[in-house]
Short mmCIF file of C-alpha atoms in Angstrom, two decimals:
data_model
loop_
_atom_site.label_atom_id
_atom_site.label_comp_id
_atom_site.label_asym_id
_atom_site.label_seq_id
_atom_site.Cartn_x
_atom_site.Cartn_y
_atom_site.Cartn_z
CA MET A 1 -6.05 17.63 -0.94
CA THR A 2 -6.33 13.63 0.37
CA ARG A 3 -4.99 12.62 3.61
CA ILE A 4 -2.17 11.05 1.70
CA ASP A 5 -1.20 14.51 -0.07
CA ALA A 6 -1.50 16.29 3.50
CA LYS A 7 0.63 13.61 5.17
CA PHE A 8 3.42 14.21 2.69
CA ALA A 9 3.56 17.74 2.85
CA GLU A 10 3.59 17.29 6.61
CA LEU A 11 6.69 14.78 6.52
CA ASN A 12 8.23 16.88 3.89
CA ALA A 13 8.15 20.14 6.15
CA GLN A 14 9.43 18.14 9.11
CA GLY A 15 12.16 16.68 6.45
CA LYS A 16 11.24 13.02 7.48
CA LYS A 17 10.76 9.91 5.63
CA ALA A 18 7.55 8.07 5.20
CA PHE A 19 6.99 4.80 6.69
CA VAL A 20 4.36 2.78 5.00
CA SER A 21 3.26 -0.80 6.32
CA TYR A 22 0.71 -3.47 4.65
CA VAL A 23 -1.65 -5.03 6.22
CA MET A 24 -4.02 -7.99 4.90
CA ALA A 25 -7.91 -6.59 6.02
CA GLY A 26 -8.98 -9.47 8.22
CA ASP A 27 -5.66 -11.52 8.75
CA PRO A 28 -6.14 -13.50 10.72
CA ASP A 29 -9.68 -12.60 11.72
CA PHE A 30 -11.71 -9.51 11.55
CA ASP A 31 -11.14 -8.45 15.47
CA SER A 32 -7.46 -9.20 15.57
CA SER A 33 -6.95 -6.77 12.42
CA LEU A 34 -8.71 -4.02 13.46
CA GLU A 35 -6.64 -3.94 16.70
CA LEU A 36 -3.55 -4.16 14.50
CA VAL A 37 -4.52 -1.61 12.22
CA LYS A 38 -5.76 0.40 15.27
CA GLY A 39 -2.34 0.12 16.56
CA LEU A 40 -0.38 1.01 13.18
CA PRO A 41 -0.24 4.99 13.93
CA GLY A 42 1.17 4.84 17.30
CA ALA A 43 4.00 2.18 15.98
CA GLY A 44 5.02 4.99 13.56
CA VAL A 45 3.14 4.16 10.64
CA ASP A 46 2.90 7.05 8.34
CA VAL A 47 0.24 5.66 5.73
CA ILE A 48 -1.48 2.23 6.48
CA GLU A 49 -1.62 0.29 3.09
CA LEU A 50 -4.79 -2.34 3.65
CA GLY A 51 -4.78 -5.38 1.40
CA LEU A 52 -8.08 -6.59 -0.13
CA PRO A 53 -8.17 -10.54 0.29
CA PHE A 54 -8.63 -11.90 -3.15
CA THR A 55 -8.58 -15.81 -4.23
CA ASP A 56 -5.89 -15.33 -6.95
CA PRO A 57 -3.14 -12.18 -5.95
CA MET A 58 -1.02 -12.70 -8.88
CA ALA A 59 1.94 -10.48 -7.35
CA ASP A 60 2.16 -11.88 -4.15
CA GLY A 61 4.21 -14.25 -2.63
CA PRO A 62 3.58 -16.96 -0.40
CA THR A 63 3.25 -14.79 2.84
CA ILE A 64 0.64 -12.50 1.40
CA GLN A 65 -1.33 -15.14 -0.45
CA LEU A 66 -1.50 -17.22 2.81
CA ALA A 67 -2.77 -14.13 4.60
CA GLY A 68 -5.44 -13.43 2.14
CA GLN A 69 -6.45 -17.40 2.36
CA ARG A 70 -6.98 -16.51 6.00
CA ALA A 71 -8.49 -13.83 5.67
CA LEU A 72 -11.12 -15.46 3.24
CA GLU A 73 -11.47 -18.53 5.11
CA ALA A 74 -12.36 -15.72 8.32
CA GLY A 75 -15.03 -14.44 6.45
CA MET A 76 -13.57 -11.18 5.04
CA THR A 77 -15.24 -9.43 2.26
CA LEU A 78 -14.95 -6.23 0.38
CA ASP A 79 -17.58 -5.12 2.57
CA ARG A 80 -15.58 -6.31 5.75
CA THR A 81 -12.96 -4.43 4.58
CA LEU A 82 -14.61 -1.38 4.18
CA GLU A 83 -15.98 -1.89 7.79
CA LEU A 84 -12.56 -2.19 8.99
CA ALA A 85 -12.07 0.86 7.43
CA THR A 86 -14.77 3.04 9.08
CA GLU A 87 -14.27 1.38 12.15
CA PHE A 88 -10.70 2.73 11.91
CA ARG A 89 -11.91 6.49 10.94
CA LYS A 90 -14.00 6.19 14.27
CA ALA A 91 -11.03 7.33 16.29
CA ASP A 92 -8.35 8.43 13.53
CA ASN A 93 -9.37 10.87 10.69
CA THR A 94 -6.06 12.18 9.97
CA THR A 95 -3.73 8.62 9.01
CA PRO A 96 -3.85 7.58 5.22
CA ILE A 97 -5.52 4.53 4.30
CA VAL A 98 -4.54 2.97 0.46
CA LEU A 99 -6.29 0.02 -0.26
CA MET A 100 -4.19 -2.73 -2.14
CA GLY A 101 -5.73 -5.22 -4.10
CA TYR A 102 -7.08 -6.53 -7.72
CA TYR A 103 -9.51 -5.31 -9.88
CA ASN A 104 -11.85 -7.93 -9.95
CA PRO A 105 -13.85 -7.32 -6.48
CA ILE A 106 -14.25 -3.49 -7.80
CA TYR A 107 -15.31 -4.46 -11.34
CA SER A 108 -17.84 -6.89 -9.54
CA ARG A 109 -19.13 -4.51 -7.31
CA GLY A 110 -19.24 -1.72 -10.04
CA VAL A 111 -16.79 1.01 -10.05
CA GLU A 112 -19.30 3.84 -8.98
CA THR A 113 -20.86 1.79 -5.87
CA PHE A 114 -17.13 1.05 -4.93
CA LEU A 115 -16.01 4.15 -5.01
CA SER A 116 -19.21 5.71 -2.97
CA GLN A 117 -18.54 3.15 -0.41
CA ALA A 118 -14.69 3.27 -0.60
CA LYS A 119 -14.80 7.32 0.09
CA ALA A 120 -17.63 6.99 2.82
CA ALA A 121 -15.63 4.23 4.46
CA GLY A 122 -12.48 6.74 4.77
CA ILE A 123 -10.08 5.01 1.91
CA ASP A 124 -8.01 7.81 0.66
CA GLY A 125 -6.23 6.12 -2.23
CA LEU A 126 -6.12 2.67 -4.31
CA ILE A 127 -2.96 0.50 -5.83
CA VAL A 128 -4.69 -1.93 -8.27
CA VAL A 129 -2.01 -3.97 -9.19
CA ASP A 130 -3.49 -5.75 -12.50
CA LEU A 131 -5.01 -2.33 -14.19
CA PRO A 132 -2.06 -1.16 -16.57
CA PRO A 133 -2.40 2.33 -17.78
CA GLU A 134 -3.73 1.52 -20.82
CA GLU A 135 -7.18 0.85 -18.48
CA ASP A 136 -7.02 4.14 -17.05
CA ASP A 137 -10.81 5.14 -17.71
CA GLU A 138 -11.87 1.78 -16.02
CA LEU A 139 -10.88 3.05 -12.68
CA CYS A 140 -8.07 5.32 -12.12
CA ILE A 141 -10.03 8.22 -13.77
CA PRO A 142 -13.03 7.84 -12.08
CA ALA A 143 -11.24 7.40 -8.61
CA GLN A 144 -9.43 10.66 -9.03
CA ALA A 145 -13.07 12.49 -9.84
CA ALA A 146 -13.86 10.46 -6.39
CA GLY A 147 -11.52 12.23 -4.41
CA LEU A 148 -9.33 9.25 -4.18
CA ASN A 149 -5.83 8.84 -5.12
CA PHE A 150 -4.71 6.35 -7.40
CA VAL A 151 -1.17 4.92 -6.86
CA ARG A 152 0.99 3.41 -9.57
CA LEU A 153 3.52 1.13 -9.25
CA ALA A 154 7.05 1.23 -11.32
CA THR A 155 9.45 -1.47 -11.69
CA PRO A 156 13.26 -2.55 -12.27
CA THR A 157 11.71 -3.03 -16.26
CA THR A 158 9.66 0.29 -16.73
CA ASP A 159 12.15 1.73 -18.84
CA ASP A 160 12.38 5.55 -19.64
CA LYS A 161 9.44 4.99 -22.77
CA ARG A 162 7.58 3.15 -20.44
CA LEU A 163 8.04 6.04 -17.20
CA PRO A 164 5.52 8.57 -18.58
CA ARG A 165 2.64 6.56 -19.00
CA VAL A 166 2.80 4.67 -16.02
CA LEU A 167 3.03 8.41 -14.47
CA GLN A 168 0.65 9.67 -16.52
CA ASN A 169 -2.51 9.86 -14.03
CA THR A 170 -0.97 8.64 -10.90
CA SER A 171 -1.03 10.97 -7.87
CA GLY A 172 -0.70 10.60 -4.10
CA PHE A 173 2.80 8.88 -4.08
CA VAL A 174 4.39 6.64 -6.67
CA TYR A 175 5.02 2.92 -5.60
CA TYR A 176 8.75 1.34 -7.09
CA VAL A 177 8.67 -2.42 -6.62
CA SER A 178 12.43 -2.58 -5.96
CA ILE A 179 12.69 -5.96 -7.43
CA THR A 180 11.13 -7.99 -10.27
CA GLY A 181 9.11 -10.98 -9.17
CA ILE A 182 6.42 -11.55 -5.84
CA THR A 183 6.33 -10.06 -2.81
CA GLY A 184 8.88 -11.61 -0.13
CA ALA A 185 10.89 -12.92 -3.35
CA ALA A 186 14.26 -10.91 -2.44
CA GLU A 187 15.77 -8.39 -0.85
CA ALA A 188 16.01 -4.97 -1.81
CA GLU A 189 19.25 -3.11 -2.09
CA ALA A 190 20.09 0.57 -1.90
CA THR A 191 22.43 0.50 -3.98
CA ASP A 192 20.39 -0.35 -7.05
CA VAL A 193 17.39 1.23 -6.23
CA GLY A 194 18.69 4.67 -5.28
CA PRO A 195 19.54 5.39 -9.09
CA GLU A 196 16.29 4.13 -10.03
CA VAL A 197 14.42 6.28 -7.85
CA ALA A 198 16.37 9.37 -8.85
CA ARG A 199 15.31 8.50 -12.51
CA ILE A 200 11.99 8.65 -11.39
CA LYS A 201 11.81 11.45 -9.31
CA ALA A 202 13.15 13.64 -12.43
CA ALA A 203 10.10 12.84 -14.05
CA THR A 204 7.61 13.51 -11.48
CA ASP A 205 7.06 15.87 -8.30
CA LEU A 206 5.35 13.03 -6.77
CA PRO A 207 7.00 11.32 -3.53
CA VAL A 208 8.55 8.02 -4.66
CA ILE A 209 8.24 5.12 -2.14
CA VAL A 210 10.23 1.45 -2.09
CA GLY A 211 8.64 -1.53 -1.52
CA PHE A 212 9.45 -5.33 -1.87
CA GLY A 213 12.42 -6.99 -0.19
CA ILE A 214 12.66 -4.69 3.08
CA ASN A 215 12.77 -6.75 6.14
CA THR A 216 15.04 -5.28 8.73
CA PRO A 217 14.90 -2.44 10.51
CA ALA A 218 18.57 -1.55 9.14
CA LYS A 219 16.88 -2.29 5.61
CA SER A 220 14.18 0.07 6.32
CA GLN A 221 16.60 2.94 6.93
CA ALA A 222 18.67 2.04 3.90
CA ILE A 223 15.91 2.25 1.48
CA ALA A 224 14.19 5.23 2.87
CA SER A 225 17.65 7.55 2.79
CA VAL A 226 17.72 7.15 -1.00
CA ALA A 227 13.83 7.52 -1.33
CA ASP A 228 10.93 9.30 0.24
CA GLY A 229 10.45 6.25 2.04
CA ALA A 230 9.82 2.65 2.61
CA VAL A 231 6.90 0.23 2.17
CA VAL A 232 7.10 -3.19 4.91
CA GLY A 233 4.57 -6.17 3.75
CA SER A 234 5.69 -9.51 4.09
CA ALA A 235 7.85 -9.27 6.81
CA ILE A 236 4.98 -7.93 9.01
CA VAL A 237 2.53 -10.39 7.76
CA SER A 238 4.84 -13.23 8.27
CA GLN A 239 4.75 -12.24 12.00
CA ILE A 240 1.02 -12.56 11.87
CA GLY A 241 1.23 -15.40 10.12
CA ALA A 242 3.17 -17.20 12.87
CA GLY A 243 0.82 -16.22 15.66
CA LYS A 244 2.38 -13.81 16.94
CA PRO A 245 0.24 -11.28 19.35
CA VAL A 246 -0.69 -7.98 18.07
CA GLY A 247 1.32 -6.12 20.79
CA GLU A 248 4.78 -7.87 19.55
CA VAL A 249 3.59 -7.30 15.82
CA LEU A 250 3.45 -3.38 16.37
CA ASP A 251 6.71 -3.76 18.39
CA PHE A 252 8.15 -5.08 15.43
CA VAL A 253 6.48 -2.42 13.18
CA LYS A 254 7.42 0.28 15.38
CA SER A 255 11.65 -1.30 14.63
CA LEU A 256 11.05 -0.79 11.12
CA ALA A 257 9.29 2.86 11.24
CA ASP A 258 11.82 3.83 13.58
CA GLY A 259 14.65 2.87 10.66
CA ALA A 260 12.77 4.52 7.73
CA HIS A 261 12.75 7.84 10.27
CA ALA A 262 15.99 7.84 11.09
CA ALA A 263 17.19 8.19 7.38
#
């Protein structure tokens, strides 16, 4: 059982919904990013999605793109991202970390080497946006063999014919993308999301967490009420991009987490 599996089992036993936060590793710099990530569990975050900076983030809107650019300009690399996770693990051995990014940096490192390093750093799962199920032998299967969950994205365009393929080797949880398009592009609506979550849950025992388009505590609560939890990324990252102090960002995160936990 991974930390992700254990966390969802714990939440389920408590009758609670999950709050998942996304932050870009190294944004705006290593030390500030580490301080923020260390503060996330105390702000109510159940699972941390840690963005791996990349030069061509095709699924991300301007907010996340700019975060990646800030991180890269501050010297963030794959090695530094894993170092950040390692530092976090020195004080927290229970909060799950899902590394979210693109395949190129992993491929360049070599899958076997990367998986070994990620496991050693305390990474629990991967979301790799540009690897479809047809490429599961590339990373998904080796990752799960190494003890890492491989979290798959389902979207409004994932129809009943496609869904079983998407779910086939998914583990940890299913990330339902509430809108078509890039991150931060539109707002999620619970009335649209609810039936889609129910459709996915009918096909899997995994928790279904909804992300994209959630930017307020009320929205976090509304979305979590029709799913197993909510993910917020762009709204948090925009606070960092605006130069807000870490404490203020964490206060905002807590308000979002409180919303999801109230569902």
